[in-house]
Coordinates of C-alpha atoms in Angstrom, one line a residue:
M1 CA 19.5 21.1 -33.9
K2 CA 20.8 21.7 -30.3
L3 CA 21.9 18.1 -30.0
R4 CA 23.7 18.0 -33.1
A5 CA 25.5 21.3 -32.0
T6 CA 26.1 20.1 -28.3
A7 CA 28.0 16.8 -30.3
I8 CA 30.0 19.0 -32.7
G9 CA 31.2 21.0 -29.5
F10 CA 32.2 17.9 -27.8
T11 CA 34.4 17.3 -31.1
A12 CA 36.3 20.0 -30.0
I13 CA 36.7 18.5 -26.4
L14 CA 37.9 15.1 -28.4
M15 CA 40.5 17.1 -30.4
W16 CA 41.9 18.9 -27.3
S17 CA 42.6 15.4 -25.7
F18 CA 45.5 14.8 -28.2
L19 CA 47.1 18.3 -27.3
A20 CA 49.5 17.0 -24.9
L21 CA 50.5 14.2 -27.4
F22 CA 51.3 16.3 -30.2
T23 CA 53.2 18.8 -28.3
A24 CA 55.5 16.3 -26.5
A25 CA 55.9 14.7 -30.2
S26 CA 56.5 17.9 -31.4
G27 CA 60.3 18.4 -30.1
K28 CA 61.8 21.7 -29.0
M29 CA 60.0 24.3 -30.5
P30 CA 59.6 27.3 -28.1
P31 CA 55.8 27.9 -27.1
F32 CA 55.1 31.3 -29.1
Q33 CA 56.6 30.0 -32.3
L34 CA 54.7 26.5 -31.8
S35 CA 51.6 28.6 -31.5
A36 CA 52.2 31.1 -34.4
L37 CA 53.0 28.0 -36.8
C38 CA 50.0 25.9 -35.6
F39 CA 47.4 28.9 -35.8
A40 CA 48.6 29.7 -39.3
I41 CA 47.7 26.2 -40.4
G42 CA 44.7 26.2 -38.3
S43 CA 43.3 28.8 -40.2
I44 CA 44.0 27.0 -43.7
P45 CA 40.5 24.8 -43.4
G46 CA 38.8 28.3 -43.2
L47 CA 40.6 29.8 -45.6
L48 CA 39.7 27.0 -48.1
V49 CA 36.3 27.6 -47.4
L50 CA 36.2 31.4 -48.1
I51 CA 38.5 30.7 -51.5
N52 CA 35.7 28.2 -52.7
N53 CA 33.1 30.3 -51.6
P54 CA 34.4 34.4 -51.9
S55 CA 30.7 35.6 -51.0
R56 CA 31.3 34.3 -47.5
L57 CA 34.2 36.9 -47.1
A58 CA 31.2 39.5 -46.2
L59 CA 30.8 37.4 -43.0
L60 CA 33.9 38.6 -41.7
K61 CA 32.7 42.0 -41.6
Q62 CA 31.7 42.0 -37.7
P63 CA 31.6 44.6 -35.0
A64 CA 35.0 45.3 -33.2
R65 CA 33.7 43.5 -30.1
V66 CA 33.0 40.5 -31.8
W67 CA 37.0 40.9 -33.2
L68 CA 38.3 41.7 -29.4
T69 CA 36.7 39.2 -28.1
G70 CA 38.0 36.6 -30.5
I71 CA 41.3 37.4 -30.5
A72 CA 41.3 38.1 -26.4
G73 CA 40.4 34.6 -26.3
L74 CA 42.6 32.7 -28.9
F75 CA 45.4 34.6 -28.3
G76 CA 45.1 35.8 -24.7
Y77 CA 44.4 32.4 -23.4
H78 CA 47.7 30.8 -24.9
F79 CA 49.8 33.8 -24.4
L80 CA 48.7 33.5 -20.6
Y81 CA 49.1 29.8 -20.3
F82 CA 52.8 29.5 -21.6
T83 CA 53.4 32.4 -19.2
A84 CA 51.7 30.5 -16.4
L85 CA 54.1 27.3 -17.3
R86 CA 57.4 29.3 -17.7
N87 CA 56.9 30.8 -13.8
A88 CA 55.2 28.0 -12.4
P89 CA 55.2 24.4 -11.9
A90 CA 53.1 22.7 -14.7
V91 CA 51.2 20.4 -12.6
E92 CA 50.0 23.4 -10.1
A93 CA 49.3 25.9 -13.2
G94 CA 47.3 23.2 -15.4
L95 CA 45.2 22.3 -12.3
I96 CA 44.6 26.3 -11.5
A97 CA 43.9 26.7 -15.8
Y98 CA 41.3 23.9 -16.0
L99 CA 38.9 25.9 -13.6
W100 CA 37.7 27.3 -17.0
P101 CA 35.0 24.5 -17.3
L102 CA 33.7 24.9 -13.6
L103 CA 33.5 28.6 -14.3
I104 CA 31.5 28.0 -17.9
V105 CA 28.9 26.2 -15.8
V106 CA 28.7 28.4 -13.4
G107 CA 28.8 31.7 -15.5
S108 CA 26.3 30.3 -17.8
A109 CA 23.6 31.2 -15.2
L110 CA 24.1 35.1 -16.5
L111 CA 23.4 34.0 -20.1
P112 CA 19.6 34.8 -21.5
G113 CA 17.5 31.4 -21.4
E114 CA 19.7 29.4 -19.4
R115 CA 19.1 28.1 -15.9
L116 CA 21.8 26.9 -13.8
R117 CA 20.8 23.4 -11.9
W118 CA 22.3 21.8 -9.1
Y119 CA 23.6 18.7 -11.7
H120 CA 25.3 21.3 -13.6
V121 CA 27.4 22.5 -11.0
A122 CA 27.5 18.6 -9.2
G123 CA 28.9 17.3 -12.4
A124 CA 31.2 20.1 -13.0
L125 CA 32.6 19.7 -9.4
A126 CA 32.7 15.9 -10.1
G127 CA 35.0 16.8 -13.1
L128 CA 36.9 19.5 -11.2
C129 CA 37.9 16.4 -9.0
G130 CA 38.9 13.9 -11.5
T131 CA 41.1 16.6 -13.0
F132 CA 42.7 17.4 -9.6
L133 CA 43.4 13.4 -9.5
I134 CA 45.2 13.5 -13.0
V135 CA 47.1 16.6 -12.6
S136 CA 48.0 16.2 -9.0
R137 CA 49.6 12.6 -9.8
N138 CA 53.0 13.9 -8.5
G139 CA 51.5 15.8 -5.8
I140 CA 50.6 19.6 -5.2
D141 CA 53.1 22.1 -3.4
F142 CA 52.0 25.5 -3.9
D143 CA 54.6 28.1 -3.3
G144 CA 54.8 31.7 -3.2
A145 CA 57.8 32.1 -5.3
Y146 CA 55.6 31.1 -8.2
A147 CA 52.5 34.0 -7.5
V148 CA 53.0 35.0 -11.1
G149 CA 52.6 31.7 -12.9
Y150 CA 49.7 31.2 -10.4
G151 CA 48.3 34.6 -11.3
A152 CA 48.6 33.8 -15.0
A153 CA 46.8 30.5 -14.7
F154 CA 44.1 31.7 -12.9
L155 CA 43.9 34.6 -15.7
C156 CA 43.8 32.0 -18.2
A157 CA 41.1 30.4 -16.9
F158 CA 38.8 33.3 -16.7
T159 CA 39.8 34.1 -20.1
W160 CA 38.7 31.0 -21.9
S161 CA 35.6 30.5 -19.8
G162 CA 34.6 34.6 -20.7
Y163 CA 35.4 33.8 -24.4
S164 CA 33.2 30.9 -24.4
L165 CA 30.5 32.6 -22.4
L166 CA 30.6 35.9 -24.6
T167 CA 30.8 34.0 -27.7
R168 CA 27.5 32.6 -27.0
R169 CA 26.0 36.1 -26.8
F170 CA 27.3 36.3 -30.9
E171 CA 25.3 33.3 -31.9
A172 CA 24.2 35.4 -34.8
V173 CA 28.1 35.8 -35.9
S174 CA 29.1 33.4 -38.5
T175 CA 31.8 30.4 -37.6
D176 CA 33.5 31.7 -40.4
V177 CA 34.9 34.7 -38.3
V178 CA 37.4 32.1 -36.6
T179 CA 39.3 31.9 -39.7
G180 CA 40.1 35.5 -38.9
F181 CA 40.9 35.0 -35.3
C182 CA 43.2 32.0 -36.0
L183 CA 45.2 34.5 -38.2
V184 CA 45.9 37.5 -36.1
T185 CA 46.7 35.0 -33.2
S186 CA 49.0 33.3 -35.4
V187 CA 50.3 37.1 -36.3
L188 CA 50.5 38.1 -32.7
S189 CA 52.3 34.7 -31.6
L190 CA 54.7 35.2 -34.2
F191 CA 55.2 38.9 -32.9
C192 CA 56.3 37.4 -29.2
H193 CA 58.6 34.5 -30.8
L194 CA 60.4 37.1 -32.4
A195 CA 60.7 39.3 -29.1
L196 CA 61.3 36.5 -26.4
E197 CA 62.4 33.5 -28.3
A198 CA 65.1 31.9 -30.3
T199 CA 63.9 30.1 -33.3
V200 CA 64.2 26.4 -33.3
W201 CA 62.8 24.0 -36.4
P202 CA 61.7 20.5 -35.9
A203 CA 64.5 17.9 -36.3
T204 CA 62.7 14.9 -37.9
M205 CA 59.9 14.4 -40.4
F206 CA 58.0 13.1 -37.1
E207 CA 58.3 16.2 -35.4
W208 CA 56.9 18.0 -38.5
I209 CA 53.8 15.5 -38.6
A210 CA 52.9 16.0 -34.9
I211 CA 53.3 20.1 -35.7
V212 CA 50.6 19.6 -38.4
G213 CA 48.2 17.5 -36.5
L214 CA 48.3 20.2 -33.6
G215 CA 47.4 22.8 -36.5
L216 CA 45.0 20.8 -38.1
L217 CA 43.2 19.6 -34.6
P218 CA 43.5 20.8 -31.3
V219 CA 44.9 24.5 -32.8
G220 CA 42.8 24.3 -35.7
A221 CA 39.5 22.7 -36.5
A222 CA 38.8 22.4 -32.3
F223 CA 38.1 26.2 -32.4
Y224 CA 35.5 26.0 -35.2
A225 CA 33.9 23.0 -33.6
W226 CA 33.7 25.0 -30.2
D227 CA 32.3 28.1 -31.7
Y228 CA 29.4 26.5 -33.3
G229 CA 28.7 24.1 -30.1
V230 CA 28.8 27.1 -27.9
K231 CA 26.6 29.3 -30.2
N232 CA 24.3 26.6 -30.9
G233 CA 24.2 23.9 -28.5
D234 CA 24.0 23.2 -24.7
I235 CA 26.8 25.4 -23.2
Q236 CA 26.7 23.8 -19.7
I237 CA 26.6 20.2 -20.9
L238 CA 29.6 21.1 -22.8
G239 CA 31.2 23.0 -20.0
A240 CA 30.9 19.8 -17.9
A241 CA 31.9 17.7 -20.4
S242 CA 35.3 19.5 -21.2
Y243 CA 36.9 18.1 -18.4
A244 CA 36.9 14.9 -20.7
A245 CA 39.6 16.4 -22.0
P246 CA 42.4 15.9 -19.5
L247 CA 41.1 12.6 -18.9
L248 CA 41.2 11.7 -22.3
S249 CA 44.8 13.1 -23.1
T250 CA 45.9 11.2 -20.1
L251 CA 44.5 8.1 -21.5
I252 CA 46.1 8.7 -24.8
L253 CA 49.6 9.4 -23.5
T254 CA 49.4 6.3 -21.3
L255 CA 48.5 4.3 -24.4
F256 CA 51.3 5.8 -26.6
G257 CA 53.8 5.1 -23.5
F258 CA 54.1 8.8 -22.3
A259 CA 52.7 8.0 -19.1
E260 CA 52.0 4.9 -16.4
P261 CA 48.5 3.7 -15.7
S262 CA 47.4 4.0 -12.1
W263 CA 44.6 3.8 -9.8
R264 CA 44.0 7.8 -10.0
I265 CA 43.3 7.4 -14.0
A266 CA 40.5 4.6 -13.2
L267 CA 38.9 6.8 -10.0
A268 CA 39.4 9.9 -12.4
C269 CA 37.7 8.0 -15.3
L270 CA 34.8 7.4 -12.9
L271 CA 34.4 11.2 -11.7
V272 CA 34.7 12.6 -15.3
T273 CA 32.3 10.3 -16.8
G274 CA 29.7 10.5 -14.0
G275 CA 30.1 14.1 -13.6
A276 CA 29.8 14.4 -17.6
V277 CA 26.4 12.2 -17.4
L278 CA 24.9 14.4 -14.7
A279 CA 25.7 17.5 -16.0
A280 CA 23.9 15.9 -19.3
Q281 CA 20.9 14.1 -17.9
E282 CA 18.7 16.8 -19.7
M283 CA 19.8 14.8 -23.1
F284 CA 19.0 11.7 -21.9
R285 CA 15.7 12.9 -20.4
R286 CA 12.8 11.8 -23.0
K287 CA 9.5 14.0 -22.7
S288 CA 6.4 13.2 -23.3
P289 CA 4.9 14.3 -26.7
A290 CA 1.9 15.7 -24.6
Q291 CA 4.0 17.3 -22.1
P292 CA 4.5 21.3 -22.8
A293 CA 8.1 22.2 -22.7
A294 CA 7.4 24.9 -20.0
A295 CA 6.1 22.3 -17.4
E296 CA 9.3 21.5 -16.2

């Protein structure tokens, strides 16, 4: 059960790896407008499930803290991420924001029933180094003029890691509630768009296809898979494996001609893959049937 849930959680990481490609192909739609549209699309699978089985609507009745956590996680992360990209260079902002997998691995030690081991931290740090190689391909030059953007990126990392860790505490809450999180995030993003941006619609059918792909996968199904994975799977392994997202994203961009292959990609691949395997070694370790679980 735990292995299956961890695997489902990992599919979210695979879907997030297509985020950059779909975003690059989606045209010039402003970020909050894009977020509003994508989260509306992302709520459709959950709505179809609820329409097909109306009895599941009762599962949406949850304590306020569950709703606050979910909305703060989805909307808060994207609001801070877009703010960071508007106020700091994308390379530096992306590097800071992608501290969240490391924060998940370290913070998981605070969760009931979890134990932080050296290989969890080592695996997460290896992944962080691999991510650094990817996002710093054009160099890193931190400048105090971008303090607002850097601060937003740090808050972004803490927001998503905090959401993921708190979600684990709501393991009894059905993943159906993610449908509500997506709908509220879409509405809040729409308000931000109307207040801060000019409306820009896709110019081609290809851009519309990219936007639908965003809504159905990295800004849709991925959140359902992640919710199920962190509640029922191994959150430490998922945290370390999350560094595969920027690596796979870069490989996909390279494959489709949006980036150039280099030695950095090869070394990053070794660091990220090796770090994930190191952090996940418990899953590969076979226990003897006669050995009690407490004997570790």
